[in-house]
CSV table of C-alpha atoms in Angstrom, one decimal:
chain,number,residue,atom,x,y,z
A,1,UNK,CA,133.2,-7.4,18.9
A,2,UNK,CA,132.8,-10.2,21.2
A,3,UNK,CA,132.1,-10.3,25.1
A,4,UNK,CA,134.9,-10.6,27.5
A,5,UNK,CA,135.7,-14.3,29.1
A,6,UNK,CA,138.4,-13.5,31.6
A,7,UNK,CA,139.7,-10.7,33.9
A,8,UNK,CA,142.6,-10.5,35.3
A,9,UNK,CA,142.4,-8.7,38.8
A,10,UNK,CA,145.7,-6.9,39.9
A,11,UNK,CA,144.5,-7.0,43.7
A,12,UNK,CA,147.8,-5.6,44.6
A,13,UNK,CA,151.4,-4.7,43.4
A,14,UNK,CA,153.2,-5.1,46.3
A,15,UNK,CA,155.5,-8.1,46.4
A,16,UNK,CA,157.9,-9.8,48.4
A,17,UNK,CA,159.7,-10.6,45.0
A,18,UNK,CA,162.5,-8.3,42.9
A,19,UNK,CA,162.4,-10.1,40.6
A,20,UNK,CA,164.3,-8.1,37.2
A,21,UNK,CA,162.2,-8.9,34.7
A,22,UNK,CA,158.6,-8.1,36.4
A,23,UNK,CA,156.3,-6.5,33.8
A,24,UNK,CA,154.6,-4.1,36.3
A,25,UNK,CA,154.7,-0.4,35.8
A,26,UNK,CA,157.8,1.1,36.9
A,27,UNK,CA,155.9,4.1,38.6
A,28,UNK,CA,154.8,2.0,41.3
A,29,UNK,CA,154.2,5.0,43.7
A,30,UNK,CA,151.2,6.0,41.5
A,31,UNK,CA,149.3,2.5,42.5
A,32,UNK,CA,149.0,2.5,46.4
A,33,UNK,CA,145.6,3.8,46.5
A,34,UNK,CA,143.9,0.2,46.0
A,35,UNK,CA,140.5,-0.3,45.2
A,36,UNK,CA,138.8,-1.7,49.0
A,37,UNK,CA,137.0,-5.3,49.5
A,38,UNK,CA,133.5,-3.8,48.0
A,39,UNK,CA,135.1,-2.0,45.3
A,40,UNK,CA,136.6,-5.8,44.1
A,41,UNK,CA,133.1,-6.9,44.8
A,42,UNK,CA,131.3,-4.4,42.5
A,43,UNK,CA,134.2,-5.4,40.1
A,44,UNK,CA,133.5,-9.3,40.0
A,45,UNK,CA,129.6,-8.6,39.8
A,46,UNK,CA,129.9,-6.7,36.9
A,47,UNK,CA,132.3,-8.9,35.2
A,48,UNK,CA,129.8,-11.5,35.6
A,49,UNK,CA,127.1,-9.6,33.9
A,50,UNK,CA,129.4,-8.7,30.7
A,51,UNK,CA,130.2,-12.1,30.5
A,52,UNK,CA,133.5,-13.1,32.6
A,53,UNK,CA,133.5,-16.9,33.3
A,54,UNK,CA,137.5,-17.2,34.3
A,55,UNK,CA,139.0,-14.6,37.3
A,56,UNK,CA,142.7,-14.2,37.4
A,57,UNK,CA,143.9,-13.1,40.6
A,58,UNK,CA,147.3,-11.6,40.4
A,59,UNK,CA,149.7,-8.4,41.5
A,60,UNK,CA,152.4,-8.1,42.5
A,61,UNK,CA,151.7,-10.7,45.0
A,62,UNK,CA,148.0,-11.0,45.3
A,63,UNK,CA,148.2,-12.6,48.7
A,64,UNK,CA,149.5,-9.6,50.5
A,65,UNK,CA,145.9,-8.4,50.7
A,66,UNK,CA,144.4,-9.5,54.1
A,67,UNK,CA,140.9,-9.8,52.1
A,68,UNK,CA,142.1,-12.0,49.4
A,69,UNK,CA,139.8,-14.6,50.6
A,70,UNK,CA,137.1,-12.3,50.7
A,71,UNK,CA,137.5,-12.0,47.6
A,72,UNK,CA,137.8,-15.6,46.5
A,73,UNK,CA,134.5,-16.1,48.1
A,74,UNK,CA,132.6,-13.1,46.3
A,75,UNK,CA,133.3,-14.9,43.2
A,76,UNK,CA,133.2,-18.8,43.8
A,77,UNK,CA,129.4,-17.3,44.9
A,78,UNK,CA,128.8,-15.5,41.6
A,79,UNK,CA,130.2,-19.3,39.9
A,80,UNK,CA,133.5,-17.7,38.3
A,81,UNK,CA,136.6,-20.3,37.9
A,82,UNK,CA,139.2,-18.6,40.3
A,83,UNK,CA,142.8,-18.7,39.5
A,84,UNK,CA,145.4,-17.6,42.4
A,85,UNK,CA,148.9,-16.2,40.5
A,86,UNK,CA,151.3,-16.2,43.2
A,87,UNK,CA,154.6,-16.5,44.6
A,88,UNK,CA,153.5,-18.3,47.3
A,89,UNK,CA,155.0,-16.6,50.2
A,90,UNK,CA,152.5,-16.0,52.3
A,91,UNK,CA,150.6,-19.1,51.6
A,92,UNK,CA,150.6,-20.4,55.0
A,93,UNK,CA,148.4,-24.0,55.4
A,94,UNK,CA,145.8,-21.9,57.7
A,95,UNK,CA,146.0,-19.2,54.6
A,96,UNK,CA,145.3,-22.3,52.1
A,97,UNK,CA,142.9,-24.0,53.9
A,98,UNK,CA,141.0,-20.9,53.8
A,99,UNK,CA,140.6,-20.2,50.5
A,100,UNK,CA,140.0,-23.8,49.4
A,101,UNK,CA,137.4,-23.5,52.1
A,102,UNK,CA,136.4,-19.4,50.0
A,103,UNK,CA,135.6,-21.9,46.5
A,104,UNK,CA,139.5,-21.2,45.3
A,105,UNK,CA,139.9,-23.2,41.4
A,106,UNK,CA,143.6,-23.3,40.9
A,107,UNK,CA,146.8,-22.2,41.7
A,108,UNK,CA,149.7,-21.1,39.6
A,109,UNK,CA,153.0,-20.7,41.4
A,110,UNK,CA,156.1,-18.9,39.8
A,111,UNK,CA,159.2,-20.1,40.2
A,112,UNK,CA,163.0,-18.7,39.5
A,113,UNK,CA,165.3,-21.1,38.7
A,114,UNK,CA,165.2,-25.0,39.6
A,115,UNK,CA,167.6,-24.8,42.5
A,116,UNK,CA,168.3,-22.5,45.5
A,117,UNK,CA,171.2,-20.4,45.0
A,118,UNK,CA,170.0,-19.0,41.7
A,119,UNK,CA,166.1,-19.1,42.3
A,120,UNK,CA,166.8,-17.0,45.5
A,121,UNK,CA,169.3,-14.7,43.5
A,122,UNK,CA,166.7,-13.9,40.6
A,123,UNK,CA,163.7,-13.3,43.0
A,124,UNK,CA,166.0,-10.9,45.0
A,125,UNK,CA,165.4,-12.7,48.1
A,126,UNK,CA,165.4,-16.2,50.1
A,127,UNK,CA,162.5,-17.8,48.8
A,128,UNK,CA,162.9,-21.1,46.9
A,129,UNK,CA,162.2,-23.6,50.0
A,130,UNK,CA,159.1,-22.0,50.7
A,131,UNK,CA,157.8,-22.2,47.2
A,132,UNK,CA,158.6,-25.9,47.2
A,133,UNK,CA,157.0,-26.0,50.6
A,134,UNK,CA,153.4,-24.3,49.0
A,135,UNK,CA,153.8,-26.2,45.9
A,136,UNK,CA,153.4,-30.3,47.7
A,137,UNK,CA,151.2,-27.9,50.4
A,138,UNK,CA,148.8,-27.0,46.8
A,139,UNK,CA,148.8,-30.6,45.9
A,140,UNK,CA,147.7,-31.8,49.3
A,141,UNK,CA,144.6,-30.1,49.1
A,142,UNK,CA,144.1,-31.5,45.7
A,143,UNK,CA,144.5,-28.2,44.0
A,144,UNK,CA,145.7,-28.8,40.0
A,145,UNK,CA,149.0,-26.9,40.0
A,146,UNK,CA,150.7,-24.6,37.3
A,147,UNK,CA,154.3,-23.6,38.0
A,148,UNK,CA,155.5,-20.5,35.9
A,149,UNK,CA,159.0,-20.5,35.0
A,150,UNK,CA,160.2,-17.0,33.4
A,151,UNK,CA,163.1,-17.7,31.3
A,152,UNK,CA,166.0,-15.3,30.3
A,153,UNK,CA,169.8,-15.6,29.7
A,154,UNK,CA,170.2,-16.2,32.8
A,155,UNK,CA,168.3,-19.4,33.7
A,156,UNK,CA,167.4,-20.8,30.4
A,157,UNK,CA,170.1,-23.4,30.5
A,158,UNK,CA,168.6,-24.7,33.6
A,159,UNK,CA,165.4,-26.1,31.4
A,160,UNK,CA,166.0,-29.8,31.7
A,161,UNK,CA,166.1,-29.2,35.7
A,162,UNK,CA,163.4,-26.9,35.8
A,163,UNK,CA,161.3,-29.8,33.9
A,164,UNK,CA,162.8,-32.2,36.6
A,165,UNK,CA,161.5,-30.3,39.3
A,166,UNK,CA,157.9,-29.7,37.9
A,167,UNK,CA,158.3,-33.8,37.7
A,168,UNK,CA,159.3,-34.3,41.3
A,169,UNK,CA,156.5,-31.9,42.7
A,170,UNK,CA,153.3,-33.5,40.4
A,171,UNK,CA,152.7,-30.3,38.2
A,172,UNK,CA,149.6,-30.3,36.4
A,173,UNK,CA,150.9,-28.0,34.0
A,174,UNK,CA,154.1,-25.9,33.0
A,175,UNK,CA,154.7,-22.3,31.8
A,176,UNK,CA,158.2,-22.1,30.3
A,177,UNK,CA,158.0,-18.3,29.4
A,178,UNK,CA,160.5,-16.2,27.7
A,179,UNK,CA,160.4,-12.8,29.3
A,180,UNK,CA,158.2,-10.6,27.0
A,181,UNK,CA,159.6,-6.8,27.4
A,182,UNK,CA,157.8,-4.7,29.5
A,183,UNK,CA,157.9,-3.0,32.8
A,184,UNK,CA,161.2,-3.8,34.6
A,185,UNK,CA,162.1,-6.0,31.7
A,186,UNK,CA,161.7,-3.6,29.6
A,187,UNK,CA,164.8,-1.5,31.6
A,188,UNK,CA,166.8,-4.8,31.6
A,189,UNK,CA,166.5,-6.2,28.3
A,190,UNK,CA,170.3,-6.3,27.4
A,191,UNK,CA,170.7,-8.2,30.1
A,192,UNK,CA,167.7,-10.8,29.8
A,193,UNK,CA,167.5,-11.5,26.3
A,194,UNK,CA,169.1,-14.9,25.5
A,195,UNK,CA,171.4,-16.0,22.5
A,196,UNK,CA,170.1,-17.7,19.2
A,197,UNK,CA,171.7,-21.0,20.4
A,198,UNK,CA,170.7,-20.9,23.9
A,199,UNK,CA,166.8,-21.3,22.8
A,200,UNK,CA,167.5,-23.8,20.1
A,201,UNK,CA,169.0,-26.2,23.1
A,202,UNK,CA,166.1,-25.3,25.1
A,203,UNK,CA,163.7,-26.0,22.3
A,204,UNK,CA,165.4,-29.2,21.8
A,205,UNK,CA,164.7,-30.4,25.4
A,206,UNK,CA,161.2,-28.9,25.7
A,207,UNK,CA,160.6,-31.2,22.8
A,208,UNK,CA,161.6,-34.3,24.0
A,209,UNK,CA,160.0,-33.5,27.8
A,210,UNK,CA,156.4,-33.1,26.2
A,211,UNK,CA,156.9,-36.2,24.2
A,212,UNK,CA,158.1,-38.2,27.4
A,213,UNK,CA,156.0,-36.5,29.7
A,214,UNK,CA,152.5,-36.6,27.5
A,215,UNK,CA,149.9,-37.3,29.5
A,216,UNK,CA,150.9,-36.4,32.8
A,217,UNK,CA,152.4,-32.7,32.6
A,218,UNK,CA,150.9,-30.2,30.2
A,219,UNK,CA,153.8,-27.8,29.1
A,220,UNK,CA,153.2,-24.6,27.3
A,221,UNK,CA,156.8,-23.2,26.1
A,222,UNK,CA,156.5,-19.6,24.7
A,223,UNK,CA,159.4,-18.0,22.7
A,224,UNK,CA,160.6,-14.3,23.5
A,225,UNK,CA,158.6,-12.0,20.7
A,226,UNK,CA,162.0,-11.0,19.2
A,227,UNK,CA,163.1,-14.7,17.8
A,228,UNK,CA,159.3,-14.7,16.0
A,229,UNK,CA,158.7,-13.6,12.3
A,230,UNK,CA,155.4,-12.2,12.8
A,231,UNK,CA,154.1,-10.9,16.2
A,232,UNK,CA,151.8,-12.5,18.6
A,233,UNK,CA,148.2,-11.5,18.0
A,234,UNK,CA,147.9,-8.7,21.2
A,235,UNK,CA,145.2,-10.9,24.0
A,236,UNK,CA,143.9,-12.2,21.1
A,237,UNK,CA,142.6,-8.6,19.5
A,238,UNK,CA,142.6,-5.6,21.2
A,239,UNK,CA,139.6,-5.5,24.1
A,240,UNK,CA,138.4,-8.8,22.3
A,241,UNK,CA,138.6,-11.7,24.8
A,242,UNK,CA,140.0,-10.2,28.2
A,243,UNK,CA,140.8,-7.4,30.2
A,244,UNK,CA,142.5,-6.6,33.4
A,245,UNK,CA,141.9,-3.9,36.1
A,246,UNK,CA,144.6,-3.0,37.8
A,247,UNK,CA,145.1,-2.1,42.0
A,248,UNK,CA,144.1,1.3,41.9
A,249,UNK,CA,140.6,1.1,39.4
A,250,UNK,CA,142.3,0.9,35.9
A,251,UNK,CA,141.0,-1.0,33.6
A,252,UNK,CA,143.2,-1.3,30.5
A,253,UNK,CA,142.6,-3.6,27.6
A,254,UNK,CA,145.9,-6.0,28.9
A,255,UNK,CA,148.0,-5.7,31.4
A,256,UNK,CA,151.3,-4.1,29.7
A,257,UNK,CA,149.1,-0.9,28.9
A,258,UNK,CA,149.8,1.7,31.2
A,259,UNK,CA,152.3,3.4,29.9
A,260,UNK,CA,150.3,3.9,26.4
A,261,UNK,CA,149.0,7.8,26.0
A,262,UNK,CA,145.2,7.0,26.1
A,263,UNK,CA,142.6,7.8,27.8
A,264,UNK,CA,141.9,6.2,31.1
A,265,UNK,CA,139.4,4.6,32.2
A,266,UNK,CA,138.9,3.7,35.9
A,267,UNK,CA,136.2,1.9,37.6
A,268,UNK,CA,136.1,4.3,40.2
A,269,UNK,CA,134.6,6.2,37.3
A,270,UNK,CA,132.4,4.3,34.7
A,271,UNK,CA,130.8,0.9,34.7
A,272,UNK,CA,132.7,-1.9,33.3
A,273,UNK,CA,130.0,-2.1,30.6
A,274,UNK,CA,130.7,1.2,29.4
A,275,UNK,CA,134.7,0.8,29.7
A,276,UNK,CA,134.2,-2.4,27.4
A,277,UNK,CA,131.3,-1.3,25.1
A,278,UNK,CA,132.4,2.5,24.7
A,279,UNK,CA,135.2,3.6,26.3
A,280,UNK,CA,138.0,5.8,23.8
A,281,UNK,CA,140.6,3.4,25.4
A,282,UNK,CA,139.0,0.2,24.7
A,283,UNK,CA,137.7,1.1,21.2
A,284,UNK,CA,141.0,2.6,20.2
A,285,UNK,CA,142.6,-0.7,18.8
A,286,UNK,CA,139.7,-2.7,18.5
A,287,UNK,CA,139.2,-4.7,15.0
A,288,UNK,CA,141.4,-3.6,11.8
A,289,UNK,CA,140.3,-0.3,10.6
A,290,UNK,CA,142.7,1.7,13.0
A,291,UNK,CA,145.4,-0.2,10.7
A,292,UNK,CA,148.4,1.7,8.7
A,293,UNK,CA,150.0,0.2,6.3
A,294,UNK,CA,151.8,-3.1,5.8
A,295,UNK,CA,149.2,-4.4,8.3
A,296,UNK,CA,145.8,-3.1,6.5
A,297,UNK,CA,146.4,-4.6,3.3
A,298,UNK,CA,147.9,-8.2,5.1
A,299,UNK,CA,146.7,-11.1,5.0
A,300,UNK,CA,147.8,-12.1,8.5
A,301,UNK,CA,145.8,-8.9,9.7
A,302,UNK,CA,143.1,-10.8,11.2
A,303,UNK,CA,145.7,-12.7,12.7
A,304,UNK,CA,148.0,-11.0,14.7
A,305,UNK,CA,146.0,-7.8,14.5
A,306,UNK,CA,149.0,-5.8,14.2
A,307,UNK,CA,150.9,-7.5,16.7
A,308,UNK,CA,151.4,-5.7,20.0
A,309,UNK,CA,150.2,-2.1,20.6
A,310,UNK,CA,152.5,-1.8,24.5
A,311,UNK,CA,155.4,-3.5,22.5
A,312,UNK,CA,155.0,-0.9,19.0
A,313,UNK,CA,154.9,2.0,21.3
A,314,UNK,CA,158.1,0.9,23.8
A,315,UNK,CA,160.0,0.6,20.4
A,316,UNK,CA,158.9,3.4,18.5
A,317,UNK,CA,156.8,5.8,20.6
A,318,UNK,CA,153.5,5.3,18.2
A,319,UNK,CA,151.6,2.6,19.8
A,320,UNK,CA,149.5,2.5,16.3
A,321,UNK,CA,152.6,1.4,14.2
A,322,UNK,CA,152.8,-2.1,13.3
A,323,UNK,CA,154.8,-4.0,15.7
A,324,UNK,CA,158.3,-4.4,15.1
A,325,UNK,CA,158.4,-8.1,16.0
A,326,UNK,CA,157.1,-8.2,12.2
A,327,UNK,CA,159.3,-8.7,9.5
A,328,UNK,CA,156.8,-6.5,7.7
A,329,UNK,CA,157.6,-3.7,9.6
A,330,UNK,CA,159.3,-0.5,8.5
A,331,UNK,CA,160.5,-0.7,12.0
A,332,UNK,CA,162.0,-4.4,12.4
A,333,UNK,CA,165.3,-2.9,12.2
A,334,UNK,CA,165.2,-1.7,16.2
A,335,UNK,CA,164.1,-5.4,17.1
A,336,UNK,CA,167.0,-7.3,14.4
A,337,UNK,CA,169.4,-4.9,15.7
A,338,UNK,CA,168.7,-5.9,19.3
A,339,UNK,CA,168.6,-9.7,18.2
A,340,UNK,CA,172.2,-9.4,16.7
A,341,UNK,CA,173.7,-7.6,19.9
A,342,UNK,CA,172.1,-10.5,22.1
A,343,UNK,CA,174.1,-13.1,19.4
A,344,UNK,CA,177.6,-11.4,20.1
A,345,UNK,CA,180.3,-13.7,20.2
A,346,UNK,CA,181.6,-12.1,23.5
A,347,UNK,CA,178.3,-11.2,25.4
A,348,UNK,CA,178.3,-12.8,28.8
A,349,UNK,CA,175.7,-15.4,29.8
A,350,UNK,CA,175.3,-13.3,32.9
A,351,UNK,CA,175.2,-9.3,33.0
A,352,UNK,CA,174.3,-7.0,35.5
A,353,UNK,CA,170.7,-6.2,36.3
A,354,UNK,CA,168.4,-4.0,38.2
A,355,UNK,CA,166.1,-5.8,40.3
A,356,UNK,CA,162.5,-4.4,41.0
A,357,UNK,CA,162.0,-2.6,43.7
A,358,UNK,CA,159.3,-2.6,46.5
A,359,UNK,CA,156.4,-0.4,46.3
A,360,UNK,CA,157.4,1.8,49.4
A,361,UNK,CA,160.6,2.4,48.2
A,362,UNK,CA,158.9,3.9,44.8
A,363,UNK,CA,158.8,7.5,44.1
């Protein structure tokens, strides 16, 4: 067991955004009783003392809490490396100056889609001019700058524009991310998962980008779980590297975890030392002996770890079964059968899809 280097704070999950693929819970009703200012506060300070170095501010749309600086502050003070994960509506220059001002680190801006009409239909709302606007607003103050691009069938063929655009507005550094299936993506999979063909062509540009671009623009391009032979290692092991708490106190060993039957474990409750050291929740998946079979007897074991526990129990309902992303798996059936109906000759690029709602309109 190792110490912890990053948390990732889910100040809020309220968002401006509807976006169909967003990996929050779908019960969002359950999360509008948010931990206050000083509850963050006693949060940061006891990250720091388990050994956090790295604080990822996210939601939802973190900067729909008024005391989002606040918070910035509290832990540029306490020397953690503060990252803002953000759609960027809101970030007014008074609101930027501000937290630049607080000790912010970085700032990672998502994005829909490299042009307006179909950014703007993806998020669910008018939004693309104003991103553009935060993004030159993030490099003005000399903020390095991430943009975030979730892809799905319905974008991916926009790569070599998207790359364009992270060009023409001086990106530090790229996410190209396949949507991973949780949360609302989870309910819209049929819809989002793209065709065999459509990521070889994006793989073939992403190649030939990073070659071109080497040196300037960092870009990280992460296939969809489904296209992989073996699964991703879950955050790197179980409660190994990181952990998130989410807006109302939950601390869960990543971020997809909610809807797994386990224990909770709130920080309303417990220390974060004893959530991380001895909590059921965080010791339930922790190392290899929890392991069935193929994983306990594979070599790739301390590798993947299983693969991932949110993903094993969204396909089978037994969030201790070995992922099946794996070709190992008993269970890779449910994952090649949803591979083959993406690849059907007569599947539209486009399909219907519910967006995310807002908070208040939750149950």
């Amino acid at each position: 067991m190792t110490r912890p280097f990053g948390l990732l704070a889910e100040l809020t999950y309220a968002c401006p955004l509807h976006c169909p693929y967003c990996s929050n819970p779908l019960n969002l009703g359950d999360y509008r009783e948010e931990l206050t200012t000083q509850q963050w506060r006693q949060v940061i300070s006891e990250a720091c003392e388990l050994g956090v170095v790295q604080l990822h501010l996210s939601g939802g749309e973190p900067l729909q809490r008024r005391d989002l600086v606040e918070i910035v502050r509290s832990a540029a003070e306490r020397g953690l490396y503060t990252n803002l994960i953000t759609s960027a509506l809101g970030l007014s220059a008074r609101r930027a100056e501000q937290l630049r001002e607080g000790g912010l680190d970085h700032v990672q801006i998502s994005i829909q889609s490299d042009e307006p009409t179909a950014s703007d239909r993806i998020a669910g709302t008018p939004s693309f001019d104003r991103k553009i606007a935060a993004a030159r607003l993030v490099k003005r103050l000399g903020w390095p700058l991430t943009l975030n691009f979730v892809l799905h069938r319905g974008n991916i063929d926009r790569i070599a524009g998207v790359l364009a655009l992270a060009e023409e507005l001086d990106a530090d550094r790229v996410e190209l991310a396949n949507t991973q299936y949780y949360g609302w993506a989870w309910h819209n999979r049929a819809a989002l998962l793209p065709s065999r063909e459509q990521l070889e062509r994006a793989e073939t540009i992403v190649r030939a980008e990073r070659d071109r671009l080497e040196g300037r623009i960092e870009i990280t391009y992460v296939l969809p779980d489904y296209y992989n032979k073996y699964p991703k290692p879950c955050m790197g092991g179980w409660a190994h590297h990181q952990f998130t708490v989410s807006p109302n106190g939950d601390a869960l060993p990543c971020p997809a975890a909610q809807p797994l039957p386990l224990p909770r474990a709130n920080v309303r409750e417990h220390s974060l030392d004893w959530i991380w050291n001895e909590s059921p929740l965080f010791q339930r998946f922790r190392g290899t002996d929890w392991m069935p079979e193929p994983c306990r007897s594979c070599p790739r074991r301390e590798i993947d770890f299983g693969g991932c526990r949110c993903q094993a129990f969204l396909l089978t309902g037994d969030a201790a079964r070995t992922d099946p992303v794996c070709v190992l798996s008993p269970d890779h059936g449910i994952v090649a059968e949803a591979v083959r109906a993406a690849n059907e000759p007569r599947r539209p690029v486009a399909a219907a899809l519910t967006p995310r709602p807002h908070p208040r309109d939750a149950g």
